[in-house]
């Protein structure tokens, strides 16, 4: 059999496609395939251990809309984003700007701030659960020492969500700082120098040079951080292990509820429907953020 | 107080660490408490609400089963294995290692076991224990956990919390039986 002669460029491209094809196949099999099959499952009454799985149209979505736990999970998830993102952005940017100003120990500080991000999530969540413990945790010990009233933290439906959000902010802060630092480094010094010659300083430099030129970085950070909060699961499950998502569904997230529906109660149809709702929400919110936040800057 | 003590089995860990003086637990906890508790400890039956009142106890159980997919030679092998699991020898080993009461009348009626300081109270409690038929265990558990929290955290009256929990649980049961009519 004779092999047709191919040009070198064509041969190279073929090689590249061959290598790209393998991960693509893997991606289709473990990512895209299951995503589409979960859409299919969401239209069925799909009890994991029942042999009959009838088609029920949009019934699972109707059940979710009437399910107070799902509604609570959705509201909580939005609250995590609304609480977490502004705090995370403000702290991340503030620390990054400060880090950029110092010359000595900058690497050390950066490493220290980054450390929570590379700490195993489950271990960190359990340590935080201990720190928040009403009767045995160090936080209440500090409060008691300085004479302030003890707090229930994770034991209170009103405080628990904020206690969990604080842990996520701590965990991702280092990552945001590194992204912001890279963005800050990319802003040419000459803009600041020129503005200083014109008499601008301090807050005005930050407001009119740093913020606009950091916009692409800010958009990335907000979108990434939002997706992290929308997909919140591991930290909540481990910090409220005895009553997952509790107390009284105060920390419950959509993903944790999907897990409970699907893998504790075997109601795969409703779990898949909740996943579809979350997918549409993440897609919509991300597109909206990119649209609203992205501003081209010309100087 | 579900999360009184941090950890996956908070209340039991608290007892083993000497932070809680008394806990309500199943016989399945005997193994780990025996292995992990340094202080002296003992077992007794659940208290009654009033002196000389009606005793009450909850008996949970789990079952070994065969699925519809087990057919032919596999089914025979599975039955053989189940017989082995429920044999006196295995149940005795299970009792000694885990502490769970054996699913064997012969062993439960064993006078030596009934006189045992640790297992005896559990066996006496069996006489008046009731078991719950779970149709959706995690949902039914959540109903009761929420009811306890409504009382402990939200200061709801126990009567009201219990009534609401009963209504929620009834709804779960009704939905199940509507879908799976009893044959």
CSV table of C-alpha atoms in Angstrom, one decimal, chain A residues 28-252:
chain,number,residue,atom,x,y,z
A,28,UNK,CA,-16.5,14.2,25.6
A,29,UNK,CA,-16.7,10.9,27.6
A,30,UNK,CA,-16.4,12.3,31.1
A,31,UNK,CA,-17.7,15.8,30.7
A,32,UNK,CA,-20.0,16.6,27.8
A,33,UNK,CA,-21.6,13.2,27.7
A,34,UNK,CA,-22.7,13.1,31.3
A,35,UNK,CA,-23.8,16.8,31.1
A,36,UNK,CA,-26.2,15.9,28.2
A,37,UNK,CA,-27.4,12.7,29.9
A,38,UNK,CA,-28.1,14.7,33.1
A,39,UNK,CA,-30.4,16.9,31.0
A,40,UNK,CA,-32.1,13.8,29.7
A,41,UNK,CA,-32.4,12.4,33.3
A,42,UNK,CA,-33.9,15.7,34.5
A,43,UNK,CA,-37.0,15.0,32.4
A,44,UNK,CA,-37.6,11.6,34.0
A,45,UNK,CA,-38.7,10.3,37.3
A,46,UNK,CA,-35.3,8.6,37.9
A,47,UNK,CA,-35.1,6.8,41.2
A,48,UNK,CA,-31.7,5.2,41.3
A,49,UNK,CA,-33.0,1.9,42.7
A,50,UNK,CA,-36.3,1.7,40.8
A,51,UNK,CA,-36.3,-0.3,37.6
A,52,UNK,CA,-38.9,2.0,35.9
A,53,UNK,CA,-37.8,5.5,35.0
A,54,UNK,CA,-40.8,7.1,33.3
A,55,UNK,CA,-40.7,10.3,31.3
A,56,UNK,CA,-42.4,13.1,33.3
A,57,UNK,CA,-41.7,16.3,31.2
A,58,UNK,CA,-41.0,19.3,33.4
A,59,UNK,CA,-42.5,17.8,36.6
A,60,UNK,CA,-39.1,17.7,38.4
A,61,UNK,CA,-38.7,21.5,37.7
A,62,UNK,CA,-42.2,22.1,39.1
A,63,UNK,CA,-41.4,20.0,42.2
A,64,UNK,CA,-38.2,22.0,42.8
A,65,UNK,CA,-40.0,25.4,42.5
A,66,UNK,CA,-42.4,24.2,45.2
A,67,UNK,CA,-39.7,22.7,47.4
A,68,UNK,CA,-38.8,25.1,50.3
A,69,UNK,CA,-35.4,23.5,50.8
A,70,UNK,CA,-34.4,24.1,47.1
A,71,UNK,CA,-35.7,27.7,47.3
A,72,UNK,CA,-33.7,28.2,50.5
A,73,UNK,CA,-30.6,26.7,48.9
A,74,UNK,CA,-30.9,29.0,45.9
A,75,UNK,CA,-31.4,32.1,48.1
A,76,UNK,CA,-28.4,31.0,50.3
A,77,UNK,CA,-26.2,30.6,47.2
A,78,UNK,CA,-27.0,34.1,46.0
A,79,UNK,CA,-26.3,35.4,49.5
A,80,UNK,CA,-22.9,33.7,49.5
A,81,UNK,CA,-22.0,35.5,46.3
A,82,UNK,CA,-23.4,38.9,47.4
A,83,UNK,CA,-21.5,38.6,50.7
A,84,UNK,CA,-18.3,36.9,49.5
A,85,UNK,CA,-17.4,38.6,46.3
A,86,UNK,CA,-17.3,42.2,47.5
A,87,UNK,CA,-15.3,41.3,50.6
A,88,UNK,CA,-13.0,39.0,48.6
A,89,UNK,CA,-12.4,41.6,45.9
A,90,UNK,CA,-11.8,44.5,48.4
A,91,UNK,CA,-9.4,42.5,50.6
A,92,UNK,CA,-7.6,40.9,47.6
A,93,UNK,CA,-7.0,44.3,45.9
A,94,UNK,CA,-6.0,46.0,49.2
A,95,UNK,CA,-3.4,43.4,50.1
A,96,UNK,CA,-2.1,43.3,46.5
A,97,UNK,CA,-1.6,47.1,46.4
A,98,UNK,CA,0.2,46.9,49.7
A,99,UNK,CA,2.3,44.0,48.7
A,100,UNK,CA,3.3,45.9,45.5
A,101,UNK,CA,4.6,48.8,47.6
A,102,UNK,CA,7.0,46.8,49.7
A,103,UNK,CA,10.3,45.5,48.4
A,104,UNK,CA,11.6,43.3,51.2
A,105,UNK,CA,9.8,40.0,52.1
A,106,UNK,CA,7.3,40.5,49.3
A,107,UNK,CA,7.8,36.8,48.2
A,108,UNK,CA,7.4,35.6,51.8
A,109,UNK,CA,4.2,37.5,52.3
A,110,UNK,CA,2.8,36.3,49.0
A,111,UNK,CA,3.6,32.7,49.9
A,112,UNK,CA,1.9,33.1,53.3
A,113,UNK,CA,-1.2,34.6,51.8
A,114,UNK,CA,-1.2,31.8,49.1
A,115,UNK,CA,-0.9,29.0,51.6
A,116,UNK,CA,-4.6,28.5,52.4
A,117,UNK,CA,-5.2,28.0,48.7
A,118,UNK,CA,-3.0,25.0,48.6
A,119,UNK,CA,-4.2,23.6,51.9
A,120,UNK,CA,-6.5,20.5,51.5
A,121,UNK,CA,-10.0,21.9,51.6
A,122,UNK,CA,-11.5,19.2,53.8
A,123,UNK,CA,-8.8,19.4,56.4
A,124,UNK,CA,-9.1,23.2,56.5
A,125,UNK,CA,-12.9,23.0,56.8
A,126,UNK,CA,-12.7,20.7,59.8
A,127,UNK,CA,-10.1,23.0,61.5
A,128,UNK,CA,-12.5,25.9,60.9
A,129,UNK,CA,-15.4,23.9,62.4
A,130,UNK,CA,-13.3,23.4,65.5
A,131,UNK,CA,-12.4,27.1,65.6
A,132,UNK,CA,-16.1,28.0,65.4
A,133,UNK,CA,-17.1,25.5,68.1
A,134,UNK,CA,-19.6,27.1,70.5
A,135,UNK,CA,-18.2,25.5,73.6
A,136,UNK,CA,-14.7,24.4,72.7
A,137,UNK,CA,-13.4,26.7,70.0
A,138,UNK,CA,-10.6,29.3,70.3
A,139,UNK,CA,-12.8,32.1,68.8
A,140,UNK,CA,-15.2,32.0,71.7
A,141,UNK,CA,-12.3,31.6,74.1
A,142,UNK,CA,-10.9,34.9,72.8
A,143,UNK,CA,-14.3,36.5,73.1
A,144,UNK,CA,-14.6,35.3,76.6
A,145,UNK,CA,-11.2,36.5,77.5
A,146,UNK,CA,-12.0,40.1,76.4
A,147,UNK,CA,-15.4,39.9,78.1
A,148,UNK,CA,-17.6,39.8,74.9
A,149,UNK,CA,-20.7,37.6,74.7
A,150,UNK,CA,-20.1,34.1,73.3
A,151,UNK,CA,-21.3,33.5,69.7
A,152,UNK,CA,-23.0,30.4,68.3
A,153,UNK,CA,-21.4,30.8,64.9
A,154,UNK,CA,-22.1,27.6,63.0
A,155,UNK,CA,-24.9,26.7,65.4
A,156,UNK,CA,-27.0,29.7,64.5
A,157,UNK,CA,-29.1,29.8,61.3
A,158,UNK,CA,-28.4,33.5,61.1
A,159,UNK,CA,-24.6,33.5,61.5
A,160,UNK,CA,-23.6,30.2,60.0
A,161,UNK,CA,-23.7,31.4,56.3
A,162,UNK,CA,-21.3,34.3,57.1
A,163,UNK,CA,-19.0,32.0,59.1
A,164,UNK,CA,-18.7,29.7,56.1
A,165,UNK,CA,-18.3,32.6,53.7
A,166,UNK,CA,-15.4,33.9,55.9
A,167,UNK,CA,-13.6,30.5,55.4
A,168,UNK,CA,-14.0,30.6,51.6
A,169,UNK,CA,-12.7,34.2,51.5
A,170,UNK,CA,-9.7,33.2,53.6
A,171,UNK,CA,-9.1,30.2,51.4
A,172,UNK,CA,-9.3,32.0,48.0
A,173,UNK,CA,-7.7,35.3,49.1
A,174,UNK,CA,-4.2,34.3,48.2
A,175,UNK,CA,-5.2,33.3,44.7
A,176,UNK,CA,-7.0,36.6,44.1
A,177,UNK,CA,-3.9,38.5,45.5
A,178,UNK,CA,-1.6,36.7,43.0
A,179,UNK,CA,-4.0,37.5,40.1
A,180,UNK,CA,-4.3,41.2,41.2
A,181,UNK,CA,-0.5,41.5,41.6
A,182,UNK,CA,0.0,40.2,38.1
A,183,UNK,CA,-2.5,42.7,36.8
A,184,UNK,CA,-0.9,45.6,38.8
A,185,UNK,CA,2.5,44.7,37.5
A,186,UNK,CA,1.2,45.0,33.9
A,187,UNK,CA,0.2,48.6,34.3
A,188,UNK,CA,3.0,50.8,32.8
A,189,UNK,CA,4.7,53.0,35.4
A,190,UNK,CA,4.7,56.0,33.0
A,191,UNK,CA,0.9,56.6,33.5
A,192,UNK,CA,1.5,57.1,37.2
A,193,UNK,CA,4.5,59.3,36.6
A,194,UNK,CA,2.7,61.4,34.0
A,195,UNK,CA,-0.3,61.8,36.4
A,196,UNK,CA,2.0,62.8,39.2
A,197,UNK,CA,3.6,65.5,37.1
A,198,UNK,CA,0.0,66.8,36.5
A,199,UNK,CA,-0.5,66.9,40.3
A,200,UNK,CA,-2.6,63.8,40.9
A,201,UNK,CA,-1.9,61.6,43.9
A,202,UNK,CA,-3.1,58.9,46.2
A,203,UNK,CA,-6.7,58.0,45.8
A,204,UNK,CA,-7.1,59.7,42.4
A,205,UNK,CA,-4.2,57.7,40.9
A,206,UNK,CA,-5.9,54.5,42.2
A,207,UNK,CA,-9.4,55.6,41.1
A,208,UNK,CA,-8.4,56.8,37.6
A,209,UNK,CA,-5.4,54.7,36.6
A,210,UNK,CA,-5.3,51.5,38.7
A,211,UNK,CA,-9.0,50.6,38.6
A,212,UNK,CA,-9.7,51.2,34.9
A,213,UNK,CA,-6.4,49.5,33.7
A,214,UNK,CA,-7.0,46.6,36.1
A,215,UNK,CA,-10.5,46.1,34.6
A,216,UNK,CA,-9.7,42.8,32.7
A,217,UNK,CA,-8.2,41.4,35.9
A,218,UNK,CA,-11.1,42.5,38.0
A,219,UNK,CA,-13.6,40.9,35.5
A,220,UNK,CA,-11.7,37.6,35.6
A,221,UNK,CA,-11.5,37.7,39.5
A,222,UNK,CA,-15.2,38.5,39.9
A,223,UNK,CA,-16.3,35.8,37.4
A,224,UNK,CA,-14.0,33.2,38.8
A,225,UNK,CA,-14.9,34.0,42.4
A,226,UNK,CA,-18.6,34.0,41.6
A,227,UNK,CA,-18.4,30.5,40.0
A,228,UNK,CA,-16.5,29.3,43.2
A,229,UNK,CA,-19.4,30.5,45.4
A,230,UNK,CA,-22.1,29.3,43.1
A,231,UNK,CA,-20.5,25.8,43.1
A,232,UNK,CA,-20.0,25.8,46.9
A,233,UNK,CA,-20.2,22.3,48.4
A,234,UNK,CA,-17.1,20.7,50.1
A,235,UNK,CA,-16.6,23.4,52.7
A,236,UNK,CA,-20.3,23.5,53.7
A,237,UNK,CA,-20.6,19.8,53.9
A,238,UNK,CA,-17.6,19.4,56.2
A,239,UNK,CA,-18.2,22.4,58.4
A,240,UNK,CA,-21.7,21.3,59.2
A,241,UNK,CA,-21.1,17.6,59.0
A,242,UNK,CA,-23.7,16.5,61.6
A,243,UNK,CA,-26.5,18.4,59.9
A,244,UNK,CA,-25.2,19.1,56.4
A,245,UNK,CA,-26.3,22.5,55.1
A,246,UNK,CA,-27.8,23.3,58.5
A,247,UNK,CA,-28.8,24.5,61.0
A,248,UNK,CA,-32.3,24.8,59.6
A,249,UNK,CA,-30.9,24.9,56.1
A,250,UNK,CA,-29.0,28.1,57.0
A,251,UNK,CA,-25.9,27.1,55.0
A,252,UNK,CA,-27.4,24.9,52.4
